[in-house]
PDB file of C-alpha atoms in Angstrom:
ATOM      1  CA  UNK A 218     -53.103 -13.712-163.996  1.00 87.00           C
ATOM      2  CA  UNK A 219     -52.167 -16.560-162.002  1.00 90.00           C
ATOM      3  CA  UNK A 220     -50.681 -19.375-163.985  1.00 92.00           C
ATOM      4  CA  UNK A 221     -51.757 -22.572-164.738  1.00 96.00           C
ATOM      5  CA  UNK A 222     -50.797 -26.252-164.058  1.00 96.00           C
ATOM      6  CA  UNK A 223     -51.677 -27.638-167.097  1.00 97.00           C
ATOM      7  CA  UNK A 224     -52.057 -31.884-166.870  1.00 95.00           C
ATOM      8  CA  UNK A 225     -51.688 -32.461-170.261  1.00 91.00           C
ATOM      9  CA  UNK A 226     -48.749 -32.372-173.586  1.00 86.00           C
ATOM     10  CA  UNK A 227     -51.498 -31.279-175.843  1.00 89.00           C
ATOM     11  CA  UNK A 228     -50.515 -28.967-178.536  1.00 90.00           C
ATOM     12  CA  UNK A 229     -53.987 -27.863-178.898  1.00 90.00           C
ATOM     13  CA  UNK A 230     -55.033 -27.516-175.656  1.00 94.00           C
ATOM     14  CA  UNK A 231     -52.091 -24.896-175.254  1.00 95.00           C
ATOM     15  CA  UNK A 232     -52.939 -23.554-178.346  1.00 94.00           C
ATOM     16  CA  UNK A 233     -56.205 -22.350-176.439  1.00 95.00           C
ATOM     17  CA  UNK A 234     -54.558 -21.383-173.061  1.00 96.00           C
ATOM     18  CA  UNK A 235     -52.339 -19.086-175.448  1.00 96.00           C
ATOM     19  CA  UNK A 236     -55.212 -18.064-177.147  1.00 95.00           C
ATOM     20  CA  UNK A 237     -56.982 -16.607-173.896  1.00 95.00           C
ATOM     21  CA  UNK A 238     -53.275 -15.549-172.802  1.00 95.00           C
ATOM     22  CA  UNK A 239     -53.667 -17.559-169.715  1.00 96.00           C
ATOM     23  CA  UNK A 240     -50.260 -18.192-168.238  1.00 96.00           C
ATOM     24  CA  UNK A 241     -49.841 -22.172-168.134  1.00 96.00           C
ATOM     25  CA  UNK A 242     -46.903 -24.501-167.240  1.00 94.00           C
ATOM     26  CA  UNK A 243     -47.207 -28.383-168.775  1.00 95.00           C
ATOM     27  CA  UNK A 244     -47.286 -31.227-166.655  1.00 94.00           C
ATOM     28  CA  UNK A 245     -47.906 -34.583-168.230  1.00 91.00           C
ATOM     29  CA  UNK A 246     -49.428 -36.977-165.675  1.00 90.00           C
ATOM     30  CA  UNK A 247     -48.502 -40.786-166.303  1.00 87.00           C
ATOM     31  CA  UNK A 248     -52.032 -42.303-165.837  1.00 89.00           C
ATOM     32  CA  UNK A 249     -53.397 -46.028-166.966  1.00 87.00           C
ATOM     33  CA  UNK A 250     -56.256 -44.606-169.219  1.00 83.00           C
ATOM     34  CA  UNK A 251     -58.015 -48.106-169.038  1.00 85.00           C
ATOM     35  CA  UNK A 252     -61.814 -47.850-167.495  1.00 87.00           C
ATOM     36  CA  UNK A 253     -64.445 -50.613-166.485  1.00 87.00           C
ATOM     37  CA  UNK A 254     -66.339 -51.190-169.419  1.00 85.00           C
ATOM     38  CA  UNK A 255     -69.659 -51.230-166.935  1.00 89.00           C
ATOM     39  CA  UNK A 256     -68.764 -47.609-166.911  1.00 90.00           C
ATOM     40  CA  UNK A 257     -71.627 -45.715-169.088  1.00 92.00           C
ATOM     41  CA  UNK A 258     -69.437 -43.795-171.459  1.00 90.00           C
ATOM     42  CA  UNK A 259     -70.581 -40.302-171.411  1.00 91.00           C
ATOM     43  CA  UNK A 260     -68.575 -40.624-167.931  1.00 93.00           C
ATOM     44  CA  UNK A 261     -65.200 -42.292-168.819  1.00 93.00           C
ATOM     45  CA  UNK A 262     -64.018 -38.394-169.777  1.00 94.00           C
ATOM     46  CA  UNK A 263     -64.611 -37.485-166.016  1.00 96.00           C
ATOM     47  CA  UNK A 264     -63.084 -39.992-164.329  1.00 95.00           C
ATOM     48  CA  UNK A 265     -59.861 -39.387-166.630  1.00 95.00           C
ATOM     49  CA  UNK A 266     -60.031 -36.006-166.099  1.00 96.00           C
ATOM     50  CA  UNK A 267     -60.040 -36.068-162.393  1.00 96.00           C
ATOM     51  CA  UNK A 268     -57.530 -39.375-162.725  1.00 96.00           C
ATOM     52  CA  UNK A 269     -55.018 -36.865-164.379  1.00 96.00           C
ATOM     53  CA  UNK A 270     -55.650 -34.378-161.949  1.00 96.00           C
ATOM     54  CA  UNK A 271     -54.905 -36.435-158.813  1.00 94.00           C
ATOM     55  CA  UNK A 272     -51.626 -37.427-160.288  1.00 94.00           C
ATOM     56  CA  UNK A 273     -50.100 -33.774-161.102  1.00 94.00           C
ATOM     57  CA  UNK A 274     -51.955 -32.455-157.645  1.00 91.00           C
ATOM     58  CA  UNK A 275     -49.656 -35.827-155.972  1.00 89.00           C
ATOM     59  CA  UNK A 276     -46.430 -35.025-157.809  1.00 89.00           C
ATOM     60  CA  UNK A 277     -45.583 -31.996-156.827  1.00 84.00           C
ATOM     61  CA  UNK A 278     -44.011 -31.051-153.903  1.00 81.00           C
ATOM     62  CA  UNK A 279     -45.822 -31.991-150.797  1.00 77.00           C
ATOM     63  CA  UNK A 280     -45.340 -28.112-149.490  1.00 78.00           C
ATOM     64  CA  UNK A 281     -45.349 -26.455-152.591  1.00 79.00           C
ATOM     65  CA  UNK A 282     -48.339 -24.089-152.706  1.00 82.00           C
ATOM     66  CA  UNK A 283     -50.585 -25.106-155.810  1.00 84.00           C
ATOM     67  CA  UNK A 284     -52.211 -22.324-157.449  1.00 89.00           C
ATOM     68  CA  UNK A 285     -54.456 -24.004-160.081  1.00 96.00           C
ATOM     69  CA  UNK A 286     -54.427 -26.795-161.939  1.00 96.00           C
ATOM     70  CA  UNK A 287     -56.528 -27.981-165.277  1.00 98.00           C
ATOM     71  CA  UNK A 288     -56.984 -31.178-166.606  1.00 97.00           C
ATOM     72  CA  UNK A 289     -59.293 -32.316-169.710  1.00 96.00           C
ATOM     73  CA  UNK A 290     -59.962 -35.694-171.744  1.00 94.00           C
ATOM     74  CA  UNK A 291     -61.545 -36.355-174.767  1.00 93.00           C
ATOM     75  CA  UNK A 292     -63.840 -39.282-175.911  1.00 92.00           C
ATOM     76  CA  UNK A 293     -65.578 -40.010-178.677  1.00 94.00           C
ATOM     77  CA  UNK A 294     -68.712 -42.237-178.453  1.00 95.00           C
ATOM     78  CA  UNK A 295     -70.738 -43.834-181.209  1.00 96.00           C
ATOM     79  CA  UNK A 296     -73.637 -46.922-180.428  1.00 94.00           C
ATOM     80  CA  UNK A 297     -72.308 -47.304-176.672  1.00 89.00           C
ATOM     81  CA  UNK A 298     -69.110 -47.643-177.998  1.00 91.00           C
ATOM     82  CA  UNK A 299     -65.712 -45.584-176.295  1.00 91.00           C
ATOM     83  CA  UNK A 300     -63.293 -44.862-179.129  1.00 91.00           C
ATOM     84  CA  UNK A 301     -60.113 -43.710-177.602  1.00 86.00           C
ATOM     85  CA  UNK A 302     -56.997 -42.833-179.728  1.00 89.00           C
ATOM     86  CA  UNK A 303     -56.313 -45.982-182.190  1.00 94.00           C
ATOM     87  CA  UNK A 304     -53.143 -47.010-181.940  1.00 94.00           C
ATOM     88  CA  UNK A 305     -52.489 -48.767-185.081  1.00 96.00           C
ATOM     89  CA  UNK A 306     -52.715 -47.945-188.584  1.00 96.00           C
ATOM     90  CA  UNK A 307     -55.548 -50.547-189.069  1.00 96.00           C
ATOM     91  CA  UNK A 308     -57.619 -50.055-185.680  1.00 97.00           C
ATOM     92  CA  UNK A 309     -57.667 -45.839-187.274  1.00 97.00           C
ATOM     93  CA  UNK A 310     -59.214 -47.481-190.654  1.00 97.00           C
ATOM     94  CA  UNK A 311     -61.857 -49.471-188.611  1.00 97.00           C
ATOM     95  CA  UNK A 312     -62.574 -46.123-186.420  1.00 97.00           C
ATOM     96  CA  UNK A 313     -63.058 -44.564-189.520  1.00 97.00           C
ATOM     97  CA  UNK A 314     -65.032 -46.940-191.657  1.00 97.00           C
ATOM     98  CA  UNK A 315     -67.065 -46.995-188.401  1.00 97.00           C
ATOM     99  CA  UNK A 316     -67.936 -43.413-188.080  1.00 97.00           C
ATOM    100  CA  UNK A 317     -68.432 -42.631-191.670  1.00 97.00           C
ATOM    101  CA  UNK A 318     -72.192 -41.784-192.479  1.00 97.00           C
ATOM    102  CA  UNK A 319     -72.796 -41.887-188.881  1.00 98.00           C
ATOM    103  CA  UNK A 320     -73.115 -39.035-186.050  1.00 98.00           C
ATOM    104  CA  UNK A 321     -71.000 -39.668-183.071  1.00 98.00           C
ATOM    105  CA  UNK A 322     -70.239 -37.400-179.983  1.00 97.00           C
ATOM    106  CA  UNK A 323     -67.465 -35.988-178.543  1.00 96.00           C
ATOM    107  CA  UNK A 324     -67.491 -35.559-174.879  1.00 96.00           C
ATOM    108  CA  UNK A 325     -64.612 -33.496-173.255  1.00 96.00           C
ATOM    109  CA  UNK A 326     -64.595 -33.090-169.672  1.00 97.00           C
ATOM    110  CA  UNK A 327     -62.243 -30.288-167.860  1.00 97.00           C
ATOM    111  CA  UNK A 328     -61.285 -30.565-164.084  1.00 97.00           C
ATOM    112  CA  UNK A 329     -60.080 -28.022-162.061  1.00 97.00           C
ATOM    113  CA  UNK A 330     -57.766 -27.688-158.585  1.00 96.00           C
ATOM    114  CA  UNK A 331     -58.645 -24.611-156.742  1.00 95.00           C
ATOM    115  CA  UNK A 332     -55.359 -24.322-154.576  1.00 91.00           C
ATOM    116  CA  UNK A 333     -56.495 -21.764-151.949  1.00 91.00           C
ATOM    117  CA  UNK A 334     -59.500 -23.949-151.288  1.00 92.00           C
ATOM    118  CA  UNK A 335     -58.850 -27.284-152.573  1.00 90.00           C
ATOM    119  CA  UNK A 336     -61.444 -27.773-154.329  1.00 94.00           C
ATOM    120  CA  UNK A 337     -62.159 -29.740-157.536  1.00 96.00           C
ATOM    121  CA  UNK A 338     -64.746 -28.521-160.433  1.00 96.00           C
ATOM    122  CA  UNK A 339     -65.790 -30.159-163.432  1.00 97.00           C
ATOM    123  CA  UNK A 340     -67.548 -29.543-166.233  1.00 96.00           C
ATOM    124  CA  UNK A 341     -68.361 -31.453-169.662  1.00 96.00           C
ATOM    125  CA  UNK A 342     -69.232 -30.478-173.473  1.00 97.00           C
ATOM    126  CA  UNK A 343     -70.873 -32.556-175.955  1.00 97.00           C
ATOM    127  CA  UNK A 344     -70.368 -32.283-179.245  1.00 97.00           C
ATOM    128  CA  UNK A 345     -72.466 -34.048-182.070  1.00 98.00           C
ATOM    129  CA  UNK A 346     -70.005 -34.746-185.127  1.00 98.00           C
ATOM    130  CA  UNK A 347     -71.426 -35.894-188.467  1.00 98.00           C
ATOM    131  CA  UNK A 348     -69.212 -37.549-190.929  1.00 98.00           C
ATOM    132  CA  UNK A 349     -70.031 -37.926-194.940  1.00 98.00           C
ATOM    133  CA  UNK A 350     -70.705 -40.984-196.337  1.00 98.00           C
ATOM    134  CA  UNK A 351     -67.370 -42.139-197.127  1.00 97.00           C
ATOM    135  CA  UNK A 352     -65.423 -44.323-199.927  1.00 97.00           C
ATOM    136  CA  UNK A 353     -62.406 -46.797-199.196  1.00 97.00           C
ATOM    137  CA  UNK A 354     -60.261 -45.154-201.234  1.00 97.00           C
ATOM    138  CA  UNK A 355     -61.096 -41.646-199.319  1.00 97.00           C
ATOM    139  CA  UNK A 356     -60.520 -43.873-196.100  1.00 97.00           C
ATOM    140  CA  UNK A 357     -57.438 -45.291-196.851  1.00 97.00           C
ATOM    141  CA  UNK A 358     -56.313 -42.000-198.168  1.00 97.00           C
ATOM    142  CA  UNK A 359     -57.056 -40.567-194.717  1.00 97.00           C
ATOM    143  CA  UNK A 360     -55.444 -43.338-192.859  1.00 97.00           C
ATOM    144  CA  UNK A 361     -52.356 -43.101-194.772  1.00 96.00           C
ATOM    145  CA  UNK A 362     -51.804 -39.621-194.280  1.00 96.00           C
ATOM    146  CA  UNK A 363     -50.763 -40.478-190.053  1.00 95.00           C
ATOM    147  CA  UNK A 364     -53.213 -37.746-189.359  1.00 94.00           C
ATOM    148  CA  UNK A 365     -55.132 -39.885-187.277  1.00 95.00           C
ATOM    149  CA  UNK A 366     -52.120 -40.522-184.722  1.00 93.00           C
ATOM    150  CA  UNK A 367     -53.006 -39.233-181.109  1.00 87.00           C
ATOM    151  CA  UNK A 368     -56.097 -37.912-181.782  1.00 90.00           C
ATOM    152  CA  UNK A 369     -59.079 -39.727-180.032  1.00 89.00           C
ATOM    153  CA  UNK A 370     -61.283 -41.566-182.815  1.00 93.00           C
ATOM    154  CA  UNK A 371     -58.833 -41.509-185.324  1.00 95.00           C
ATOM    155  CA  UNK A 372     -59.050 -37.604-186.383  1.00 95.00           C
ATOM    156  CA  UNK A 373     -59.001 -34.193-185.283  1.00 92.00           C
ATOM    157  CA  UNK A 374     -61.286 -31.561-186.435  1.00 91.00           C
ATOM    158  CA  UNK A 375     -59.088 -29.290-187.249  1.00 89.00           C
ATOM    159  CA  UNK A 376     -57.322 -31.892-189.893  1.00 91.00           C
ATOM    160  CA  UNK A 377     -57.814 -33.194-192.679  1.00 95.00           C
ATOM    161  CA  UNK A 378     -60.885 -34.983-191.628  1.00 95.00           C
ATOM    162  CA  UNK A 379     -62.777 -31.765-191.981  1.00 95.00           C
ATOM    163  CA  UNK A 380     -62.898 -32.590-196.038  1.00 96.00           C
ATOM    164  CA  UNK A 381     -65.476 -35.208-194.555  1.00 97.00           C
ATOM    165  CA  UNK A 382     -67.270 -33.774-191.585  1.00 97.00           C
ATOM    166  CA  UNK A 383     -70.579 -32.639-192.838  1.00 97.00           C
ATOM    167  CA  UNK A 384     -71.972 -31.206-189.672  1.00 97.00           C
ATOM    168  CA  UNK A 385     -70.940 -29.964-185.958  1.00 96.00           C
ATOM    169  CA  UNK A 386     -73.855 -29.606-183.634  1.00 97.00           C
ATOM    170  CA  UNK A 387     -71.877 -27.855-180.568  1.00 96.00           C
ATOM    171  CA  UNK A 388     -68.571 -26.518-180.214  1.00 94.00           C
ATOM    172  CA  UNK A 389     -65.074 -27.188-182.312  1.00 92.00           C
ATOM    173  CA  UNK A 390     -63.197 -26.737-178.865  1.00 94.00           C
ATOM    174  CA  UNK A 391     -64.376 -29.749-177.521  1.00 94.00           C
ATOM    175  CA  UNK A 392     -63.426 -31.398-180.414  1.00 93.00           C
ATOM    176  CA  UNK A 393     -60.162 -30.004-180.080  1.00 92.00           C
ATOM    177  CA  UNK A 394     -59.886 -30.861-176.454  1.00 92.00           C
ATOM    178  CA  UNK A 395     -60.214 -27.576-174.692  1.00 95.00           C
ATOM    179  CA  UNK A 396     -64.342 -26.186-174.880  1.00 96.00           C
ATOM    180  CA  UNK A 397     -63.762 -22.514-174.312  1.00 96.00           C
ATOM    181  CA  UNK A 398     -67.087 -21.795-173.409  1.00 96.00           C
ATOM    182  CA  UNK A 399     -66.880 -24.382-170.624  1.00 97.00           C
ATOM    183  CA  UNK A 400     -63.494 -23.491-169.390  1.00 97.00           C
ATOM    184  CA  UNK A 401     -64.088 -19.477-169.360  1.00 96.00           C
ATOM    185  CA  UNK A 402     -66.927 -20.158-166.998  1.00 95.00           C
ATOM    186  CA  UNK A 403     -65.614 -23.109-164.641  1.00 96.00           C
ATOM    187  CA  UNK A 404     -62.590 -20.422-164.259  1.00 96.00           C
ATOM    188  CA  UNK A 405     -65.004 -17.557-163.571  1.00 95.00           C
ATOM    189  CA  UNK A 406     -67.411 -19.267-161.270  1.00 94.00           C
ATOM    190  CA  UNK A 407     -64.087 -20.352-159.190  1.00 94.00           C
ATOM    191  CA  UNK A 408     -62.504 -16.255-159.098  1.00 93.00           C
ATOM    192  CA  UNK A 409     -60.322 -16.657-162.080  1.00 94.00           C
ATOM    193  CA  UNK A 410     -60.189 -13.909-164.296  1.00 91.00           C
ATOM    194  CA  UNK A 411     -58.900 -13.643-167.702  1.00 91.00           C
ATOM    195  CA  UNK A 412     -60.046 -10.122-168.177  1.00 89.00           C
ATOM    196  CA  UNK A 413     -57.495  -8.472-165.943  1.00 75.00           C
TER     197      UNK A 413
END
């Protein structure tokens, strides 16, 4: 198998490329995640995607033959509402005490560089999360914990926040950040195989 630019440092992600036993090769692109708020937010993933795409594609060298490269983002979205990853202690306890008792989605989008062709794919997975009622104290417990730190909405899915998710209606990969489902088949339709 070919291997991979991968535009992204996330542990999970790779987790999943190792997973499949696709060869891969990290590249973290340096991209201002900010986004018009006119933009509808089931779309913000997309344009981040391809944002972080165009800047690995750009920073390698201009001769250098590209094989592939992947890049993803993760949103979470709840009442028209982007929540991206908090950066404080007390912006993860208002994501939190927002999404409790509530069912929010998680939109992932992948992009992918075709080198031969130079061409760009996408695809995007929706998941529908559904969190438990929950009580300060469990919230603060949560918060204090720090495993809300990088994780878009304040929590990953394979964290402790599972003691509170009730109910997934999709895929945990595109919670995680990588849908499997979605990347085996953007890969396949493009003449990537992870079978050989």
């Amino acid at each position: 198998m070919e291997p991979i630019i991968l535009a992204s440092s996330s542990p999970r992600r790779q987790e999943i490329l190792k997973l499949l036993k696709i060869p891969y090769q990290v590249i973290m692109p340096n991209v201002d995640e900010t986004v018009d708020e006119s933009i509808p937010p089931e779309k913000v993933p997309e344009i981040l995607a391809l944002r972080k795409l165009d800047a690995v594609v750009h920073m390698l060298p201009p001769r250098q033959e590209i094989p592939w490269v992947l890049a993803a983002d993760t949103i979470i979205t709840f009442n028209n509402k982007v929540f991206g990853k908090p950066q404080t202690q007390e912006e993860a306890s208002e994501y939190i005490h927002t999404l409790q008792g509530q069912t929010h989605s998680v939109i992932t989008t992948l992009a992918l560089f075709k080198g031969k062709t130079h061409t760009i794919t996408t695809r995007t997975a929706i998941t529908k999360v559904t969190f438990n009622p929950m009580t300060d104290e469990e919230i603060e417990w949560f918060v204090n914990t720090g495993d809300w730190h990088g994780a878009a909405g304040g929590y990953r899915i394979q964290g402790l926040a599972s003691c509170f998710i009730s109910s997934i209606e999709g895929t945990n990969s595109c919670v995680i950040g990588l849908p499997i489902f979605e990347l085996y088949d953007i890969l396949k339709k493009q003449g990537y195989s992870i079978l050989d």
